[in-house]
Amino acid sequence: MKPINVSIIGYGMSGQYFHLPPLLLNGDYHVKSVMTNNPDNIRLLSSNHPDLTIIQTFEQAVNDQDVDLIIIATPNDVHASYTTRALEAGKHVVVEKPFVETYQEASDLFALARKHQRVLRVFHNRQYDGDILTVHDVVKSGKLGTIVAFHARFDTFQPHVSHNWRDHEGVMPGVFYDLAPHLLDHALRLFGLPESLYARSFIDRPGGTVDDHFEMMLYDHDGLLVTLGAHKLDRHPRPRFELIGTEATYVKHGFDHPDVLHEASQDTHHPLSDRSQIIFGSHPFQTEQVPLRLGSHYLFFERLADDIRHPKADDPDKTYALQVVKLMELAQSSMKTKKEIIVNM
């Protein structure tokens, strides 16, 4: 079967680590070109991948009749415009998160994809992290009883404002737009839409001009509380995930780096460790170590290839992508008004 020809737009961290390596390992794809204007990245690409074609304009990818799929791994300011132009040129599109600022923009782009019979995917790759896959397993096991709270975080210690564009004013800057899409995607896939939400963002680092700390609460009519957050000034990060149930609590500590180079194998779990455990009983508490699943990032591109070649009427990834944008838009309203916002979708 003819491979899917790909052009990657942008060769920053996302292009270098999350897109190019797994695509080169997957026989369903052929990376035809990579767009970058950065001299260092051009030298890096030329040295490590001399067979790849380096282009310097988006138009070169859009106008290439052999390109089937365009991956937009750029700063946020061109996500909407590049996605529009690629779809209108008849290309399938993967676009980095944060997708766009408003639910209306997102809906319009998915409508455009449907009009041109093309696949549009937002790169919510962390749904395939081993730790969140383990969380799903724990929820399904029923060991916790009725789950009353879920906490998910991305805490780091980065005390100085970097030169990275995410740390400066622009389109969708700051830690909220950078990391809330992943956390919201986790919460939605686990528990569905909340009834209401409340959010606040903060600038805690000296010299900062955009948020480096946010906290968000999602309220469910059944009594479930979901709290999401990220802080760049946390010297002692809190648990990455915590599930609190009527019978037990699950806690996962530490950050799992994306395993984009791992392919399907017979090994399914990491060795046991106290980073992942269920706490149960009462005074004294007992603990049970929970094996952490290996990440399955290769599945993103496997499933994308299948969707491109075998279009499906049902598209849950589209639904989650739209819901994430909607909740982020409502969270911005909550941050401005400092009020709880009802979720209507």
Tab-separated table of N, CA and C in Angstrom, residues 61-197:
chain	number	residue	atom	x	y	z
A	61	ALA	N	4.785	23.246	1.045
A	61	ALA	CA	4.083	22.031	1.478
A	61	ALA	C	2.669	21.991	0.924
A	62	VAL	N	1.964	23.108	1.020
A	62	VAL	CA	0.571	23.169	0.567
A	62	VAL	C	0.476	22.912	-0.933
A	63	ASN	N	1.432	23.423	-1.686
A	63	ASN	CA	1.384	23.299	-3.147
A	63	ASN	C	1.983	21.997	-3.675
A	64	ASP	N	2.539	21.191	-2.794
A	64	ASP	CA	3.121	19.916	-3.217
A	64	ASP	C	2.002	18.890	-3.379
A	65	GLN	N	1.730	18.519	-4.610
A	65	GLN	CA	0.622	17.603	-4.887
A	65	GLN	C	0.857	16.204	-4.314
A	66	ASP	N	2.099	15.874	-4.009
A	66	ASP	CA	2.400	14.548	-3.465
A	66	ASP	C	2.184	14.457	-1.952
A	67	VAL	N	2.053	15.597	-1.291
A	67	VAL	CA	1.877	15.604	0.165
A	67	VAL	C	0.424	15.301	0.512
A	68	ASP	N	0.232	14.276	1.349
A	68	ASP	CA	-1.111	13.885	1.786
A	68	ASP	C	-1.473	14.472	3.143
A	69	LEU	N	-0.480	14.596	4.015
A	69	LEU	CA	-0.705	14.979	5.412
A	69	LEU	C	0.262	16.082	5.802
A	70	ILE	N	-0.277	17.139	6.393
A	70	ILE	CA	0.551	18.225	6.913
A	70	ILE	C	0.435	18.237	8.432
A	71	ILE	N	1.589	18.228	9.099
A	71	ILE	CA	1.632	18.303	10.558
A	71	ILE	C	2.086	19.701	10.947
A	72	ILE	N	1.241	20.411	11.672
A	72	ILE	CA	1.517	21.798	12.042
A	72	ILE	C	2.091	21.815	13.454
A	73	ALA	N	3.413	21.902	13.540
A	73	ALA	CA	4.140	21.892	14.809
A	73	ALA	C	4.830	23.238	14.993
A	74	THR	N	4.038	24.281	14.945
A	74	THR	CA	4.517	25.663	14.933
A	74	THR	C	4.090	26.386	16.205
A	75	PRO	N	4.591	27.618	16.414
A	75	PRO	CA	3.989	28.458	17.444
A	75	PRO	C	2.490	28.639	17.196
A	76	ASN	N	1.787	29.026	18.261
A	76	ASN	CA	0.325	29.003	18.254
A	76	ASN	C	-0.333	29.984	17.295
A	77	ASP	N	0.371	31.045	16.915
A	77	ASP	CA	-0.279	32.121	16.166
A	77	ASP	C	-0.730	31.716	14.769
A	78	VAL	N	-0.193	30.626	14.213
A	78	VAL	CA	-0.596	30.223	12.860
A	78	VAL	C	-1.390	28.916	12.840
A	79	HIS	N	-1.761	28.401	13.998
A	79	HIS	CA	-2.510	27.143	14.020
A	79	HIS	C	-3.783	27.230	13.184
A	80	ALA	N	-4.564	28.277	13.393
A	80	ALA	CA	-5.846	28.398	12.686
A	80	ALA	C	-5.638	28.636	11.195
A	81	SER	N	-4.766	29.577	10.848
A	81	SER	CA	-4.597	29.934	9.432
A	81	SER	C	-3.947	28.800	8.641
A	82	TYR	N	-2.943	28.148	9.202
A	82	TYR	CA	-2.293	27.042	8.497
A	82	TYR	C	-3.237	25.850	8.343
A	83	THR	N	-4.016	25.567	9.379
A	83	THR	CA	-4.981	24.464	9.283
A	83	THR	C	-5.992	24.737	8.183
A	84	THR	N	-6.482	25.970	8.128
A	84	THR	CA	-7.448	26.346	7.088
A	84	THR	C	-6.861	26.147	5.697
A	85	ARG	N	-5.657	26.669	5.484
A	85	ARG	CA	-5.047	26.600	4.149
A	85	ARG	C	-4.723	25.163	3.750
A	86	ALA	N	-4.287	24.364	4.712
A	86	ALA	CA	-3.961	22.969	4.400
A	86	ALA	C	-5.216	22.183	4.029
A	87	LEU	N	-6.294	22.367	4.778
A	87	LEU	CA	-7.541	21.658	4.472
A	87	LEU	C	-8.097	22.089	3.124
A	88	GLU	N	-8.039	23.382	2.849
A	88	GLU	CA	-8.545	23.877	1.565
A	88	GLU	C	-7.721	23.346	0.396
A	89	ALA	N	-6.465	22.999	0.669
A	89	ALA	CA	-5.609	22.414	-0.373
A	89	ALA	C	-5.791	20.900	-0.473
A	90	GLY	N	-6.711	20.353	0.321
A	90	GLY	CA	-6.996	18.924	0.241
A	90	GLY	C	-6.065	18.040	1.042
A	91	LYS	N	-5.412	18.620	2.059
A	91	LYS	CA	-4.494	17.829	2.880
A	91	LYS	C	-5.177	17.385	4.179
A	92	HIS	N	-4.811	16.206	4.660
A	92	HIS	CA	-5.138	15.829	6.029
A	92	HIS	C	-4.240	16.658	6.952
A	93	VAL	N	-4.709	16.908	8.190
A	93	VAL	CA	-3.967	17.810	9.075
A	93	VAL	C	-3.890	17.253	10.495
A	94	VAL	N	-2.686	17.305	11.063
A	94	VAL	CA	-2.480	17.171	12.503
A	94	VAL	C	-1.964	18.517	12.984
A	95	VAL	N	-2.611	19.089	14.000
A	95	VAL	CA	-2.194	20.393	14.505
A	95	VAL	C	-1.893	20.270	15.992
A	96	GLU	N	-0.811	20.907	16.400
A	96	GLU	CA	-0.414	20.873	17.802
A	96	GLU	C	-1.458	21.558	18.680
A	97	LYS	N	-1.473	21.159	19.942
A	97	LYS	CA	-2.265	21.898	20.922
A	97	LYS	C	-1.405	23.062	21.437
A	98	PRO	N	-2.007	24.146	21.932
A	98	PRO	CA	-3.437	24.412	21.950
A	98	PRO	C	-3.947	24.642	20.529
A	99	PHE	N	-5.112	24.114	20.236
A	99	PHE	CA	-5.653	24.134	18.882
A	99	PHE	C	-5.947	25.570	18.455
A	100	VAL	N	-7.039	26.116	18.934
A	100	VAL	CA	-7.436	27.495	18.652
A	100	VAL	C	-8.064	28.069	19.917
A	101	GLU	N	-8.397	29.357	19.899
A	101	GLU	CA	-8.855	30.025	21.116
A	101	GLU	C	-10.337	29.828	21.411
A	102	THR	N	-11.171	29.654	20.381
A	102	THR	CA	-12.612	29.617	20.614
A	102	THR	C	-13.251	28.351	20.051
A	103	TYR	N	-14.354	27.986	20.663
A	103	TYR	CA	-15.119	26.825	20.212
A	103	TYR	C	-15.648	27.040	18.802
A	104	GLN	N	-16.023	28.278	18.476
A	104	GLN	CA	-16.527	28.561	17.133
A	104	GLN	C	-15.446	28.323	16.083
A	105	GLU	N	-14.228	28.802	16.351
A	105	GLU	CA	-13.116	28.555	15.422
A	105	GLU	C	-12.889	27.058	15.228
A	106	ALA	N	-12.882	26.327	16.333
A	106	ALA	CA	-12.641	24.885	16.257
A	106	ALA	C	-13.740	24.186	15.461
A	107	SER	N	-14.988	24.558	15.721
A	107	SER	CA	-16.114	23.951	15.000
A	107	SER	C	-16.026	24.236	13.512
A	108	ASP	N	-15.655	25.471	13.172
A	108	ASP	CA	-15.547	25.846	11.757
A	108	ASP	C	-14.462	25.029	11.051
A	109	LEU	N	-13.354	24.792	11.733
A	109	LEU	CA	-12.266	24.029	11.112
A	109	LEU	C	-12.649	22.558	10.926
A	110	PHE	N	-13.338	21.988	11.886
A	110	PHE	CA	-13.800	20.605	11.701
A	110	PHE	C	-14.856	20.517	10.601
A	111	ALA	N	-15.677	21.563	10.474
A	111	ALA	CA	-16.653	21.592	9.377
A	111	ALA	C	-15.943	21.677	8.032
A	112	LEU	N	-14.848	22.444	7.983
A	112	LEU	CA	-14.065	22.546	6.753
A	112	LEU	C	-13.435	21.198	6.404
A	113	ALA	N	-12.942	20.493	7.413
A	113	ALA	CA	-12.375	19.159	7.174
A	113	ALA	C	-13.438	18.212	6.618
A	114	ARG	N	-14.624	18.288	7.177
A	114	ARG	CA	-15.710	17.430	6.686
A	114	ARG	C	-16.088	17.787	5.251
A	115	LYS	N	-16.116	19.079	4.946
A	115	LYS	CA	-16.449	19.530	3.592
A	115	LYS	C	-15.473	18.958	2.568
A	116	HIS	N	-14.189	18.939	2.928
A	116	HIS	CA	-13.161	18.460	1.995
A	116	HIS	C	-12.849	16.975	2.188
A	117	GLN	N	-13.613	16.325	3.067
A	117	GLN	CA	-13.438	14.885	3.329
A	117	GLN	C	-11.997	14.561	3.724
A	118	ARG	N	-11.521	15.332	4.686
A	118	ARG	CA	-10.166	15.148	5.187
A	118	ARG	C	-10.189	14.944	6.702
A	119	VAL	N	-9.162	14.271	7.201
A	119	VAL	CA	-9.034	14.029	8.637
A	119	VAL	C	-8.316	15.211	9.277
A	120	LEU	N	-8.878	15.733	10.366
A	120	LEU	CA	-8.254	16.782	11.163
A	120	LEU	C	-8.080	16.243	12.578
A	121	ARG	N	-6.845	16.243	13.064
A	121	ARG	CA	-6.549	15.751	14.404
A	121	ARG	C	-5.778	16.801	15.193
A	122	VAL	N	-6.194	17.024	16.438
A	122	VAL	CA	-5.405	17.818	17.373
A	122	VAL	C	-4.470	16.851	18.098
A	123	PHE	N	-3.221	17.252	18.273
A	123	PHE	CA	-2.195	16.336	18.779
A	123	PHE	C	-2.271	16.202	20.305
A	124	HIS	N	-3.314	15.519	20.780
A	124	HIS	CA	-3.438	15.207	22.201
A	124	HIS	C	-2.718	13.879	22.462
A	125	ASN	N	-1.418	13.916	22.324
A	125	ASN	CA	-0.616	12.687	22.372
A	125	ASN	C	-0.498	12.088	23.756
A	126	ARG	N	-0.702	12.893	24.800
A	126	ARG	CA	-0.461	12.372	26.147
A	126	ARG	C	-1.588	11.471	26.653
A	127	GLN	N	-2.595	11.273	25.844
A	127	GLN	CA	-3.572	10.234	26.186
A	127	GLN	C	-2.920	8.853	26.149
A	128	TYR	N	-1.741	8.758	25.512
A	128	TYR	CA	-1.034	7.483	25.394
A	128	TYR	C	0.131	7.360	26.371
A	129	ASP	N	0.269	8.297	27.318
A	129	ASP	CA	1.280	8.150	28.363
A	129	ASP	C	0.954	6.928	29.216
A	130	GLY	N	1.988	6.238	29.671
A	130	GLY	CA	1.762	5.041	30.462
A	130	GLY	C	1.021	5.297	31.756
A	131	ASP	N	1.287	6.458	32.394
A	131	ASP	CA	0.646	6.679	33.691
A	131	ASP	C	-0.851	6.959	33.569
A	132	ILE	N	-1.268	7.715	32.555
A	132	ILE	CA	-2.708	7.952	32.410
A	132	ILE	C	-3.419	6.678	31.944
A	133	LEU	N	-2.743	5.845	31.162
A	133	LEU	CA	-3.325	4.549	30.805
A	133	LEU	C	-3.516	3.692	32.059
A	134	THR	N	-2.562	3.789	32.996
A	134	THR	CA	-2.686	3.073	34.267
A	134	THR	C	-3.856	3.607	35.077
A	135	VAL	N	-4.036	4.929	35.079
A	135	VAL	CA	-5.179	5.532	35.780
A	135	VAL	C	-6.493	4.976	35.241
A	136	HIS	N	-6.600	4.878	33.921
A	136	HIS	CA	-7.811	4.298	33.324
A	136	HIS	C	-8.033	2.868	33.830
A	137	ASP	N	-6.953	2.089	33.911
A	137	ASP	CA	-7.072	0.711	34.394
A	137	ASP	C	-7.559	0.670	35.840
A	138	VAL	N	-7.021	1.562	36.671
A	138	VAL	CA	-7.411	1.595	38.084
A	138	VAL	C	-8.887	1.964	38.221
A	139	VAL	N	-9.331	2.952	37.448
A	139	VAL	CA	-10.744	3.342	37.493
A	139	VAL	C	-11.633	2.159	37.120
A	140	LYS	N	-11.270	1.469	36.042
A	140	LYS	CA	-12.091	0.344	35.569
A	140	LYS	C	-12.076	-0.837	36.536
A	141	SER	N	-11.016	-0.949	37.341
A	141	SER	CA	-10.901	-2.098	38.247
A	141	SER	C	-11.939	-2.085	39.355
A	142	GLY	N	-12.436	-0.904	39.721
A	142	GLY	CA	-13.410	-0.793	40.801
A	142	GLY	C	-12.812	-0.882	42.187
A	143	LYS	N	-11.476	-1.010	42.303
A	143	LYS	CA	-10.843	-1.183	43.610
A	143	LYS	C	-11.004	0.027	44.526
A	144	LEU	N	-11.228	1.193	43.941
A	144	LEU	CA	-11.296	2.412	44.751
A	144	LEU	C	-12.685	2.673	45.313
A	145	GLY	N	-13.670	1.893	44.900
A	145	GLY	CA	-15.043	2.199	45.276
A	145	GLY	C	-15.571	3.328	44.414
A	146	THR	N	-16.444	4.142	44.974
A	146	THR	CA	-16.955	5.309	44.251
A	146	THR	C	-15.892	6.399	44.250
A	147	ILE	N	-15.509	6.868	43.088
A	147	ILE	CA	-14.481	7.908	42.997
A	147	ILE	C	-15.119	9.265	43.268
A	148	VAL	N	-14.563	9.986	44.239
A	148	VAL	CA	-15.121	11.282	44.630
A	148	VAL	C	-14.230	12.445	44.214
A	149	ALA	N	-12.955	12.167	43.897
A	149	ALA	CA	-12.059	13.255	43.490
A	149	ALA	C	-10.947	12.715	42.601
A	150	PHE	N	-10.545	13.552	41.638
A	150	PHE	CA	-9.421	13.245	40.748
A	150	PHE	C	-8.569	14.492	40.642
A	151	HIS	N	-7.282	14.348	40.921
A	151	HIS	CA	-6.342	15.464	40.840
A	151	HIS	C	-5.260	15.117	39.818
A	152	ALA	N	-4.970	16.042	38.915
A	152	ALA	CA	-3.947	15.820	37.887
A	152	ALA	C	-3.129	17.091	37.730
A	153	ARG	N	-1.786	16.945	37.665
A	153	ARG	CA	-0.931	18.127	37.660
A	153	ARG	C	0.275	17.953	36.744
A	154	PHE	N	0.812	19.121	36.333
A	154	PHE	CA	2.109	19.211	35.666
A	154	PHE	C	2.916	20.257	36.429
A	155	ASP	N	3.586	19.868	37.497
A	155	ASP	CA	4.375	20.808	38.289
A	155	ASP	C	5.856	20.636	37.983
A	156	THR	N	6.559	21.756	37.843
A	156	THR	CA	7.994	21.738	37.577
A	156	THR	C	8.655	22.858	38.366
A	157	PHE	N	9.974	22.841	38.409
A	157	PHE	CA	10.712	23.956	38.993
A	157	PHE	C	11.528	24.616	37.895
A	158	GLN	N	10.989	25.691	37.350
A	158	GLN	CA	11.641	26.496	36.320
A	158	GLN	C	11.575	27.950	36.783
A	159	PRO	N	12.462	28.343	37.697
A	159	PRO	CA	12.324	29.633	38.378
A	159	PRO	C	12.568	30.856	37.509
A	160	HIS	N	13.176	30.670	36.350
A	160	HIS	CA	13.508	31.815	35.504
A	160	HIS	C	12.680	31.802	34.226
A	161	VAL	N	12.247	32.971	33.817
A	161	VAL	CA	11.515	33.105	32.561
A	161	VAL	C	12.465	32.786	31.414
A	162	SER	N	12.062	31.876	30.553
A	162	SER	CA	12.932	31.438	29.462
A	162	SER	C	12.779	32.350	28.246
A	163	HIS	N	13.600	32.087	27.221
A	163	HIS	CA	13.473	32.809	25.956
A	163	HIS	C	12.429	32.169	25.046
A	164	ASN	N	11.892	31.035	25.457
A	164	ASN	CA	10.892	30.349	24.641
A	164	ASN	C	9.657	31.221	24.461
A	165	TRP	N	9.079	31.171	23.270
A	165	TRP	CA	7.927	32.019	22.972
A	165	TRP	C	6.748	31.759	23.902
A	166	ARG	N	6.650	30.574	24.490
A	166	ARG	CA	5.531	30.272	25.392
A	166	ARG	C	5.571	31.115	26.658
A	167	ASP	N	6.760	31.618	27.017
A	167	ASP	CA	6.918	32.404	28.236
A	167	ASP	C	6.724	33.897	28.006
A	168	HIS	N	6.248	34.267	26.825
A	168	HIS	CA	6.109	35.690	26.507
A	168	HIS	C	4.768	35.958	25.833
A	169	GLU	N	4.357	37.210	25.867
A	169	GLU	CA	3.047	37.574	25.343
A	169	GLU	C	2.936	37.238	23.862
A	170	GLY	N	1.763	36.780	23.477
A	170	GLY	CA	1.510	36.383	22.101
A	170	GLY	C	0.161	35.707	22.019
A	171	VAL	N	-0.013	34.852	21.041
A	171	VAL	CA	-1.271	34.123	20.873
A	171	VAL	C	-1.240	32.859	21.733
A	172	MET	N	-2.192	32.767	22.642
A	172	MET	CA	-2.307	31.614	23.550
A	172	MET	C	-0.979	31.307	24.249
A	173	PRO	N	-0.423	32.272	24.997
A	173	PRO	CA	0.846	32.039	25.682
A	173	PRO	C	0.624	31.442	27.072
A	174	GLY	N	1.718	31.141	27.751
A	174	GLY	CA	1.655	30.763	29.153
A	174	GLY	C	1.384	29.294	29.392
A	175	VAL	N	1.468	28.927	30.673
A	175	VAL	CA	1.373	27.516	31.052
A	175	VAL	C	-0.047	26.978	30.925
A	176	PHE	N	-1.055	27.841	31.057
A	176	PHE	CA	-2.430	27.350	30.925
A	176	PHE	C	-2.677	26.805	29.525
A	177	TYR	N	-2.371	27.597	28.518
A	177	TYR	CA	-2.587	27.129	27.146
A	177	TYR	C	-1.643	25.985	26.780
A	178	ASP	N	-0.480	25.945	27.419
A	178	ASP	CA	0.484	24.899	27.092
A	178	ASP	C	0.070	23.539	27.652
A	179	LEU	N	-0.388	23.505	28.902
A	179	LEU	CA	-0.584	22.219	29.573
A	179	LEU	C	-2.031	21.873	29.900
A	180	ALA	N	-2.907	22.859	30.013
A	180	ALA	CA	-4.313	22.542	30.294
A	180	ALA	C	-4.945	21.640	29.235
A	181	PRO	N	-4.591	21.766	27.938
A	181	PRO	CA	-5.199	20.848	26.967
A	181	PRO	C	-4.972	19.376	27.307
A	182	HIS	N	-3.761	19.026	27.754
A	182	HIS	CA	-3.488	17.633	28.122
A	182	HIS	C	-4.327	17.212	29.327
A	183	LEU	N	-4.343	18.059	30.354
A	183	LEU	CA	-5.045	17.703	31.584
A	183	LEU	C	-6.549	17.607	31.359
A	184	LEU	N	-7.090	18.525	30.579
A	184	LEU	CA	-8.521	18.468	30.274
A	184	LEU	C	-8.855	17.240	29.437
A	185	ASP	N	-7.992	16.909	28.503
A	185	ASP	CA	-8.209	15.709	27.697
A	185	ASP	C	-8.249	14.469	28.595
A	186	HIS	N	-7.347	14.412	29.588
A	186	HIS	CA	-7.371	13.299	30.544
A	186	HIS	C	-8.716	13.231	31.267
A	187	ALA	N	-9.136	14.370	31.818
A	187	ALA	CA	-10.357	14.396	32.624
A	187	ALA	C	-11.586	14.037	31.796
A	188	LEU	N	-11.652	14.553	30.582
A	188	LEU	CA	-12.810	14.289	29.724
A	188	LEU	C	-12.897	12.823	29.333
A	189	ARG	N	-11.763	12.223	29.014
A	189	ARG	CA	-11.784	10.815	28.608
A	189	ARG	C	-12.110	9.896	29.791
A	190	LEU	N	-11.795	10.339	30.996
A	190	LEU	CA	-12.098	9.541	32.180
A	190	LEU	C	-13.534	9.717	32.657
A	191	PHE	N	-13.996	10.976	32.709
A	191	PHE	CA	-15.244	11.262	33.424
A	191	PHE	C	-16.277	12.053	32.625
A	192	GLY	N	-15.938	12.486	31.421
A	192	GLY	CA	-16.899	13.234	30.628
A	192	GLY	C	-16.960	14.703	31.018
A	193	LEU	N	-17.919	15.409	30.434
A	193	LEU	CA	-18.056	16.850	30.667
A	193	LEU	C	-18.507	17.145	32.096
A	194	PRO	N	-17.962	18.200	32.698
A	194	PRO	CA	-18.427	18.615	34.022
A	194	PRO	C	-19.697	19.455	33.909
A	195	GLU	N	-20.295	19.705	35.055
A	195	GLU	CA	-21.475	20.570	35.096
A	195	GLU	C	-21.071	22.044	35.124
A	196	SER	N	-19.947	22.341	35.807
A	196	SER	CA	-19.465	23.718	35.904
A	196	SER	C	-17.970	23.694	36.169
A	197	LEU	N	-17.346	24.884	36.083
A	197	LEU	CA	-15.908	24.967	36.333
A	197	LEU	C	-15.545	26.313	36.942
